Amino acid sequence: MDRNFRIACVGEVMIELIAGDGNAAELNVAGDTYNAAAYLKRAAPELHVEYVTVLGRDRFSDRIVRDMKARGIGTAAVTRHPNRMPGLYAIETDAAGERSFAYWRSSSAARTLFDADGRDPADVLASHDLVLLSGISIAILSGAARDRLRNALEGFRANGGLLAFDSNFRPHLWKDLRLARAETERFWQCTDIALPSVDDEMALFGDADDSEVIARLRSWGVSRGALKRGDAGPVDLGADGHALPVPMAEHVVDTTAAGDSFNAGYLAATATGRSSIKAMESGHALALKVIGRRGAIVDID
C-alpha cells in the first residue's frame, strides 16, 4: 500500500449526549462516517484520513475540531458556517444494548455542504484515493448538492478514485420513500466498495431477504464489498458470495456504531492490501469490540 493513501469521509459530525441515570448525561462527538473515520485511524494509523463537513463558529464546533485533531483526523476539508451550529442527538439504550435516538439537526451547518458553503466537491475529493459516503451523508444535502456530488464522483472514479458507500437508511432525513430509493440507487450505481446493512436495505427497498438484497445490488453493478447481517455474519458481495461464519458477541452493551466500525475495519484492511475475506474478518472483529462498550467511539485498545 502507498503510505500516502488518502481517505475522505464525508458527512455530518454531531454532538452526542448519552443519557445516564437521573439527569446525568455524557457529552461526546459522533456521527456515522465520523465514527468510521475515527476507527479507521485506530485500525490503520498509517492511513491519511480526512473529514469533509461544515461546522459553525461556536464552542461546540471548536470542540469537534479538537476531537478530530486528537484522533489524527485531518481537518483541512472542514469549513465554518457564520451562523449555523452542529447537530445534536441524544441516545438511550435498553437492557439488550439496543438504541433509541432523538435528534436536533434540521438546521445544522453540515446541511450546507457542497451548496451554501460554495465548494465544488470535485475539488475537495480530487486529492484523495477513496471516499466514504453513507445514506446519511447524501440525505442531509440539498438536491442540487447531491447532484454536484454525484457528478463529481464520475470524474473522481474515472481518475482512479474509489467510492465506498453504506446506505445507512434513516427515514426521517428524507422527504419521502420514493426520493430515498431513487437517490440511494443513484449512488449504488457508482459504488466501488459496497458496505450495506441488510436491515437498512430491506426497509428501504422492500426486499424479502438477504438474497434479494444481493441480487438487486448486483443488478446495479455492485461487485465488491460486504453485506452486514449482524449476528449472522457478513456476506462477500464479490462473485463467490462467501458468507463469513462469525463468533457471537458475548456481551452487548451498546450497538451504536456497530456498522460504522465494521466499515472502518473492512476499509482499513482493504487499503492495506488484504483480501475481502480478511477485510470482513477485520470489520467484524472491530465491531465486536465496539458493541461491548457504551457510546459511538469507544476505547478498544
GROMACS .gro file of C-alpha atoms in nm:
model
  301
    1MET     CA    1   0.000   0.000   0.000
    2ASP     CA    2   0.109   0.356  -0.073
    3ARG     CA    3   0.175   0.511   0.268
    4ASN     CA    4   0.022   0.832   0.132
    5PHE     CA    5  -0.314   0.660   0.067
    6ARG     CA    6  -0.578   0.922   0.143
    7ILE     CA    7  -0.935   0.860   0.255
    8ALA     CA    8  -1.205   1.128   0.270
    9CYS     CA    9  -1.503   1.056   0.498
   10VAL     CA   10  -1.792   1.284   0.406
   11GLY     CA   11  -2.096   1.375   0.613
   12GLU     CA   12  -2.216   1.518   0.941
   13VAL     CA   13  -2.045   1.504   1.278
   14MET     CA   14  -2.262   1.592   1.577
   15ILE     CA   15  -2.260   1.640   1.950
   16GLU     CA   16  -2.371   1.316   2.115
   17LEU     CA   17  -2.550   1.308   2.452
   18ILE     CA   18  -2.564   0.967   2.620
   19ALA     CA   19  -2.842   0.961   2.878
   20GLY     CA   20  -2.736   0.831   3.216
   21ASP     CA   21  -2.913   0.784   3.547
   22GLY     CA   22  -3.148   1.062   3.654
   23ASN     CA   23  -3.049   1.390   3.490
   24ALA     CA   24  -2.692   1.284   3.417
   25ALA     CA   25  -2.560   1.272   3.058
   26GLU     CA   26  -2.225   1.218   2.890
   27LEU     CA   27  -2.123   1.451   2.606
   28ASN     CA   28  -1.926   1.316   2.310
   29VAL     CA   29  -1.864   1.376   1.940
   30ALA     CA   30  -2.005   1.129   1.686
   31GLY     CA   31  -2.178   1.067   1.352
   32ASP     CA   32  -2.181   0.767   1.121
   33THR     CA   33  -1.899   0.850   0.880
   34TYR     CA   34  -1.714   1.033   1.157
   35ASN     CA   35  -1.724   0.720   1.371
   36ALA     CA   36  -1.581   0.530   1.076
   37ALA     CA   37  -1.306   0.790   1.034
   38ALA     CA   38  -1.206   0.756   1.399
   39TYR     CA   39  -1.194   0.377   1.383
   40LEU     CA   40  -1.003   0.386   1.052
   41LYS     CA   41  -0.724   0.575   1.227
   42ARG     CA   42  -0.733   0.323   1.513
   43ALA     CA   43  -0.721   0.025   1.277
   44ALA     CA   44  -0.455   0.165   1.041
   45PRO     CA   45  -0.278   0.472   1.184
   46GLU     CA   46  -0.061   0.498   0.873
   47LEU     CA   47  -0.362   0.596   0.659
   48HIS     CA   48  -0.432   0.963   0.596
   49VAL     CA   49  -0.797   1.012   0.696
   50GLU     CA   50  -0.969   1.345   0.643
   51TYR     CA   51  -1.321   1.453   0.735
   52VAL     CA   52  -1.530   1.662   0.495
   53THR     CA   53  -1.810   1.866   0.651
   54VAL     CA   54  -1.931   2.211   0.756
   55LEU     CA   55  -1.929   2.325   1.117
   56GLY     CA   56  -2.015   2.654   1.285
   57ARG     CA   57  -1.802   2.911   1.465
   58ASP     CA   58  -1.934   2.823   1.809
   59ARG     CA   59  -1.769   2.646   2.102
   60PHE     CA   60  -1.930   2.311   2.023
   61SER     CA   61  -1.784   2.327   1.672
   62ASP     CA   62  -1.446   2.409   1.827
   63ARG     CA   63  -1.488   2.103   2.048
   64ILE     CA   64  -1.550   1.888   1.739
   65VAL     CA   65  -1.238   2.019   1.565
   66ARG     CA   66  -1.031   1.947   1.875
   67ASP     CA   67  -1.172   1.594   1.879
   68MET     CA   68  -1.074   1.546   1.514
   69LYS     CA   69  -0.720   1.661   1.576
   70ALA     CA   70  -0.685   1.446   1.887
   71ARG     CA   71  -0.787   1.140   1.683
   72GLY     CA   72  -0.548   1.218   1.399
   73ILE     CA   73  -0.828   1.302   1.155
   74GLY     CA   74  -0.744   1.572   0.901
   75THR     CA   75  -0.942   1.897   0.926
   76ALA     CA   76  -0.835   2.073   0.607
   77ALA     CA   77  -1.172   1.996   0.441
   78VAL     CA   78  -1.379   2.138   0.729
   79THR     CA   79  -1.533   2.478   0.664
   80ARG     CA   80  -1.715   2.705   0.911
   81HIS     CA   81  -2.063   2.849   0.865
   82PRO     CA   82  -2.107   3.202   1.008
   83ASN     CA   83  -2.443   3.143   1.183
   84ARG     CA   84  -2.525   2.770   1.198
   85MET     CA   85  -2.415   2.515   1.456
   86PRO     CA   86  -2.353   2.139   1.452
   87GLY     CA   87  -2.641   1.899   1.502
   88LEU     CA   88  -2.708   1.723   1.830
   89TYR     CA   89  -2.852   1.384   1.919
   90ALA     CA   90  -2.940   1.205   2.241
   91ILE     CA   91  -2.916   0.830   2.279
   92GLU     CA   92  -3.062   0.581   2.524
   93THR     CA   93  -3.002   0.206   2.529
   94ASP     CA   94  -3.215  -0.074   2.669
   95ALA     CA   95  -3.100  -0.378   2.864
   96ALA     CA   96  -3.014  -0.562   2.539
   97GLY     CA   97  -2.798  -0.276   2.412
   98GLU     CA   98  -3.049  -0.160   2.150
   99ARG     CA   99  -3.060   0.210   2.083
  100SER     CA  100  -3.322   0.482   2.066
  101PHE     CA  101  -3.237   0.828   1.938
  102ALA     CA  102  -3.368   1.185   1.949
  103TYR     CA  103  -3.223   1.436   1.701
  104TRP     CA  104  -3.184   1.814   1.670
  105ARG     CA  105  -3.017   1.856   1.332
  106SER     CA  106  -3.266   2.008   1.084
  107SER     CA  107  -3.071   2.335   1.051
  108SER     CA  108  -2.720   2.208   1.119
  109ALA     CA  109  -2.421   2.363   0.944
  110ALA     CA  110  -2.349   2.032   0.769
  111ARG     CA  111  -2.666   2.071   0.562
  112THR     CA  112  -2.495   2.348   0.365
  113LEU     CA  113  -2.219   2.112   0.243
  114PHE     CA  114  -2.141   2.150  -0.132
  115ASP     CA  115  -2.417   2.411  -0.153
  116ALA     CA  116  -2.414   2.727   0.058
  117ASP     CA  117  -2.052   2.658   0.156
  118GLY     CA  118  -1.959   2.741  -0.203
  119ARG     CA  119  -1.728   2.443  -0.257
  120ASP     CA  120  -1.708   2.224  -0.564
  121PRO     CA  121  -1.698   1.860  -0.447
  122ALA     CA  122  -1.473   1.773  -0.740
  123ASP     CA  123  -1.204   2.000  -0.596
  124VAL     CA  124  -1.249   1.866  -0.243
  125LEU     CA  125  -1.228   1.499  -0.342
  126ALA     CA  126  -0.956   1.528  -0.606
  127SER     CA  127  -0.661   1.478  -0.370
  128HIS     CA  128  -0.798   1.154  -0.223
  129ASP     CA  129  -0.782   0.788  -0.321
  130LEU     CA  130  -1.102   0.669  -0.155
  131VAL     CA  131  -1.422   0.846  -0.048
  132LEU     CA  132  -1.660   0.709   0.215
  133LEU     CA  133  -2.024   0.818   0.195
  134SER     CA  134  -2.339   0.700   0.367
  135GLY     CA  135  -2.710   0.734   0.314
  136ILE     CA  136  -2.700   0.998   0.588
  137SER     CA  137  -2.426   1.187   0.402
  138ILE     CA  138  -2.648   1.224   0.096
  139ALA     CA  139  -2.979   1.265   0.284
  140ILE     CA  140  -2.868   1.586   0.459
  141LEU     CA  141  -2.764   1.751   0.131
  142SER     CA  142  -2.986   1.969  -0.083
  143GLY     CA  143  -3.093   1.819  -0.415
  144ALA     CA  144  -2.852   2.046  -0.601
  145ALA     CA  145  -2.564   1.949  -0.372
  146ARG     CA  146  -2.638   1.578  -0.421
  147ASP     CA  147  -2.628   1.630  -0.797
  148ARG     CA  148  -2.295   1.811  -0.771
  149LEU     CA  149  -2.151   1.533  -0.557
  150ARG     CA  150  -2.282   1.257  -0.783
  151ASN     CA  151  -2.138   1.429  -1.090
  152ALA     CA  152  -1.805   1.488  -0.915
  153LEU     CA  153  -1.781   1.119  -0.831
  154GLU     CA  154  -1.789   1.031  -1.201
  155GLY     CA  155  -1.469   1.223  -1.261
  156PHE     CA  156  -1.316   1.108  -0.934
  157ARG     CA  157  -1.367   0.742  -1.024
  158ALA     CA  158  -1.256   0.795  -1.386
  159ASN     CA  159  -0.926   0.918  -1.244
  160GLY     CA  160  -0.880   0.603  -1.035
  161GLY     CA  161  -1.057   0.703  -0.715
  162LEU     CA  162  -1.279   0.458  -0.526
  163LEU     CA  163  -1.620   0.520  -0.369
  164ALA     CA  164  -1.723   0.322  -0.060
  165PHE     CA  165  -2.093   0.357   0.026
  166ASP     CA  166  -2.314   0.244   0.314
  167SER     CA  167  -2.684   0.316   0.252
  168ASN     CA  168  -2.749   0.370   0.627
  169PHE     CA  169  -3.120   0.446   0.585
  170ARG     CA  170  -3.280   0.699   0.823
  171PRO     CA  171  -3.641   0.763   0.709
  172HIS     CA  172  -3.679   1.092   0.898
  173LEU     CA  173  -3.399   1.252   0.695
  174TRP     CA  174  -3.580   1.203   0.363
  175LYS     CA  175  -3.880   1.388   0.222
  176ASP     CA  176  -4.041   1.056   0.125
  177LEU     CA  177  -3.958   0.693   0.050
  178ARG     CA  178  -3.964   0.744  -0.328
  179LEU     CA  179  -3.687   1.006  -0.309
  180ALA     CA  180  -3.482   0.796  -0.067
  181ARG     CA  181  -3.499   0.497  -0.301
  182ALA     CA  182  -3.415   0.696  -0.615
  183GLU     CA  183  -3.117   0.877  -0.462
  184THR     CA  184  -2.977   0.570  -0.289
  185GLU     CA  185  -2.999   0.375  -0.614
  186ARG     CA  186  -2.811   0.654  -0.796
  187PHE     CA  187  -2.522   0.626  -0.552
  188TRP     CA  188  -2.521   0.246  -0.552
  189GLN     CA  189  -2.474   0.261  -0.928
  190CYS     CA  190  -2.141   0.441  -0.889
  191THR     CA  191  -2.013   0.248  -0.585
  192ASP     CA  192  -1.687   0.053  -0.594
  193ILE     CA  193  -1.696  -0.088  -0.239
  194ALA     CA  194  -2.047  -0.153  -0.104
  195LEU     CA  195  -2.099  -0.176   0.273
  196PRO     CA  196  -2.476  -0.205   0.323
  197SER     CA  197  -2.665  -0.346   0.622
  198VAL     CA  198  -2.931  -0.598   0.531
  199ASP     CA  199  -3.190  -0.438   0.764
  200ASP     CA  200  -3.146  -0.095   0.603
  201GLU     CA  201  -3.172  -0.234   0.252
  202MET     CA  202  -3.483  -0.438   0.329
  203ALA     CA  203  -3.651  -0.142   0.500
  204LEU     CA  204  -3.570   0.091   0.211
  205PHE     CA  205  -3.637  -0.132  -0.090
  206GLY     CA  206  -3.876  -0.394   0.047
  207ASP     CA  207  -3.656  -0.697  -0.021
  208ALA     CA  208  -3.776  -1.020   0.142
  209ASP     CA  209  -3.432  -1.148   0.248
  210ASP     CA  210  -3.058  -1.107   0.203
  211SER     CA  211  -3.052  -1.299  -0.127
  212GLU     CA  212  -3.292  -1.045  -0.279
  213VAL     CA  213  -3.078  -0.760  -0.148
  214ILE     CA  214  -2.767  -0.910  -0.306
  215ALA     CA  215  -2.941  -0.977  -0.638
  216ARG     CA  216  -3.069  -0.619  -0.659
  217LEU     CA  217  -2.731  -0.467  -0.573
  218ARG     CA  218  -2.558  -0.681  -0.831
  219SER     CA  219  -2.814  -0.572  -1.092
  220TRP     CA  220  -2.695  -0.216  -1.024
  221GLY     CA  221  -2.331  -0.306  -1.080
  222VAL     CA  222  -2.217  -0.375  -0.724
  223SER     CA  223  -1.943  -0.638  -0.736
  224ARG     CA  224  -1.727  -0.569  -0.432
  225GLY     CA  225  -1.784  -0.518  -0.060
  226ALA     CA  226  -1.978  -0.686   0.219
  227LEU     CA  227  -2.342  -0.715   0.323
  228LYS     CA  228  -2.361  -0.674   0.701
  229ARG     CA  229  -2.606  -0.912   0.869
  230GLY     CA  230  -2.537  -0.867   1.238
  231ASP     CA  231  -2.505  -1.195   1.429
  232ALA     CA  232  -2.548  -1.392   1.104
  233GLY     CA  233  -2.215  -1.257   0.979
  234PRO     CA  234  -2.129  -1.062   0.663
  235VAL     CA  235  -2.156  -1.189   0.306
  236ASP     CA  236  -1.893  -1.108   0.046
  237LEU     CA  237  -2.052  -0.912  -0.239
  238GLY     CA  238  -1.791  -1.042  -0.481
  239ALA     CA  239  -1.855  -1.320  -0.729
  240ASP     CA  240  -1.819  -1.610  -0.483
  241GLY     CA  241  -2.068  -1.468  -0.230
  242HIS     CA  242  -1.879  -1.619   0.064
  243ALA     CA  243  -2.070  -1.599   0.394
  244LEU     CA  244  -1.832  -1.545   0.683
  245PRO     CA  245  -1.902  -1.759   0.991
  246VAL     CA  246  -1.856  -1.535   1.294
  247PRO     CA  247  -1.849  -1.577   1.672
  248MET     CA  248  -2.146  -1.446   1.867
  249ALA     CA  249  -2.098  -1.138   2.079
  250GLU     CA  250  -2.054  -1.247   2.441
  251HIS     CA  251  -2.170  -0.920   2.593
  252VAL     CA  252  -2.361  -0.646   2.409
  253VAL     CA  253  -2.366  -0.311   2.589
  254ASP     CA  254  -2.446  -0.070   2.305
  255THR     CA  255  -2.489  -0.141   1.933
  256THR     CA  256  -2.421   0.222   1.838
  257ALA     CA  257  -2.156   0.238   1.561
  258ALA     CA  258  -2.151  -0.138   1.504
  259GLY     CA  259  -2.188  -0.086   1.130
  260ASP     CA  260  -1.959   0.217   1.124
  261SER     CA  261  -1.678   0.027   1.297
  262PHE     CA  262  -1.726  -0.270   1.063
  263ASN     CA  263  -1.687  -0.029   0.771
  264ALA     CA  264  -1.366   0.106   0.922
  265GLY     CA  265  -1.216  -0.236   0.982
  266TYR     CA  266  -1.311  -0.350   0.633
  267LEU     CA  267  -1.172  -0.040   0.460
  268ALA     CA  268  -0.854  -0.034   0.669
  269ALA     CA  269  -0.785  -0.394   0.569
  270THR     CA  270  -0.868  -0.323   0.205
  271ALA     CA  271  -0.649  -0.012   0.193
  272THR     CA  272  -0.358  -0.209   0.337
  273GLY     CA  273  -0.384  -0.477   0.067
  274ARG     CA  274  -0.576  -0.756   0.241
  275SER     CA  275  -0.838  -0.981   0.078
  276SER     CA  276  -1.212  -0.929   0.101
  277ILE     CA  277  -1.244  -1.224   0.342
  278LYS     CA  278  -0.972  -1.082   0.568
  279ALA     CA  279  -1.140  -0.742   0.542
  280MET     CA  280  -1.472  -0.890   0.660
  281GLU     CA  281  -1.295  -1.064   0.948
  282SER     CA  282  -1.128  -0.737   1.047
  283GLY     CA  283  -1.455  -0.547   1.026
  284HIS     CA  284  -1.646  -0.797   1.236
  285ALA     CA  285  -1.371  -0.823   1.497
  286LEU     CA  286  -1.365  -0.446   1.538
  287ALA     CA  287  -1.745  -0.423   1.563
  288LEU     CA  288  -1.747  -0.692   1.835
  289LYS     CA  289  -1.516  -0.479   2.046
  290VAL     CA  290  -1.721  -0.165   1.991
  291ILE     CA  291  -2.059  -0.309   2.090
  292GLY     CA  292  -1.911  -0.424   2.420
  293ARG     CA  293  -1.868  -0.061   2.528
  294ARG     CA  294  -2.102   0.234   2.573
  295GLY     CA  295  -2.107   0.509   2.308
  296ALA     CA  296  -2.027   0.554   1.941
  297ILE     CA  297  -1.649   0.598   1.963
  298VAL     CA  298  -1.502   0.389   2.242
  299ASP     CA  299  -1.161   0.284   2.370
  300ILE     CA  300  -1.091  -0.053   2.210
  301ASP     CA  301  -0.722  -0.089   2.297
   0.00000   0.00000   0.00000
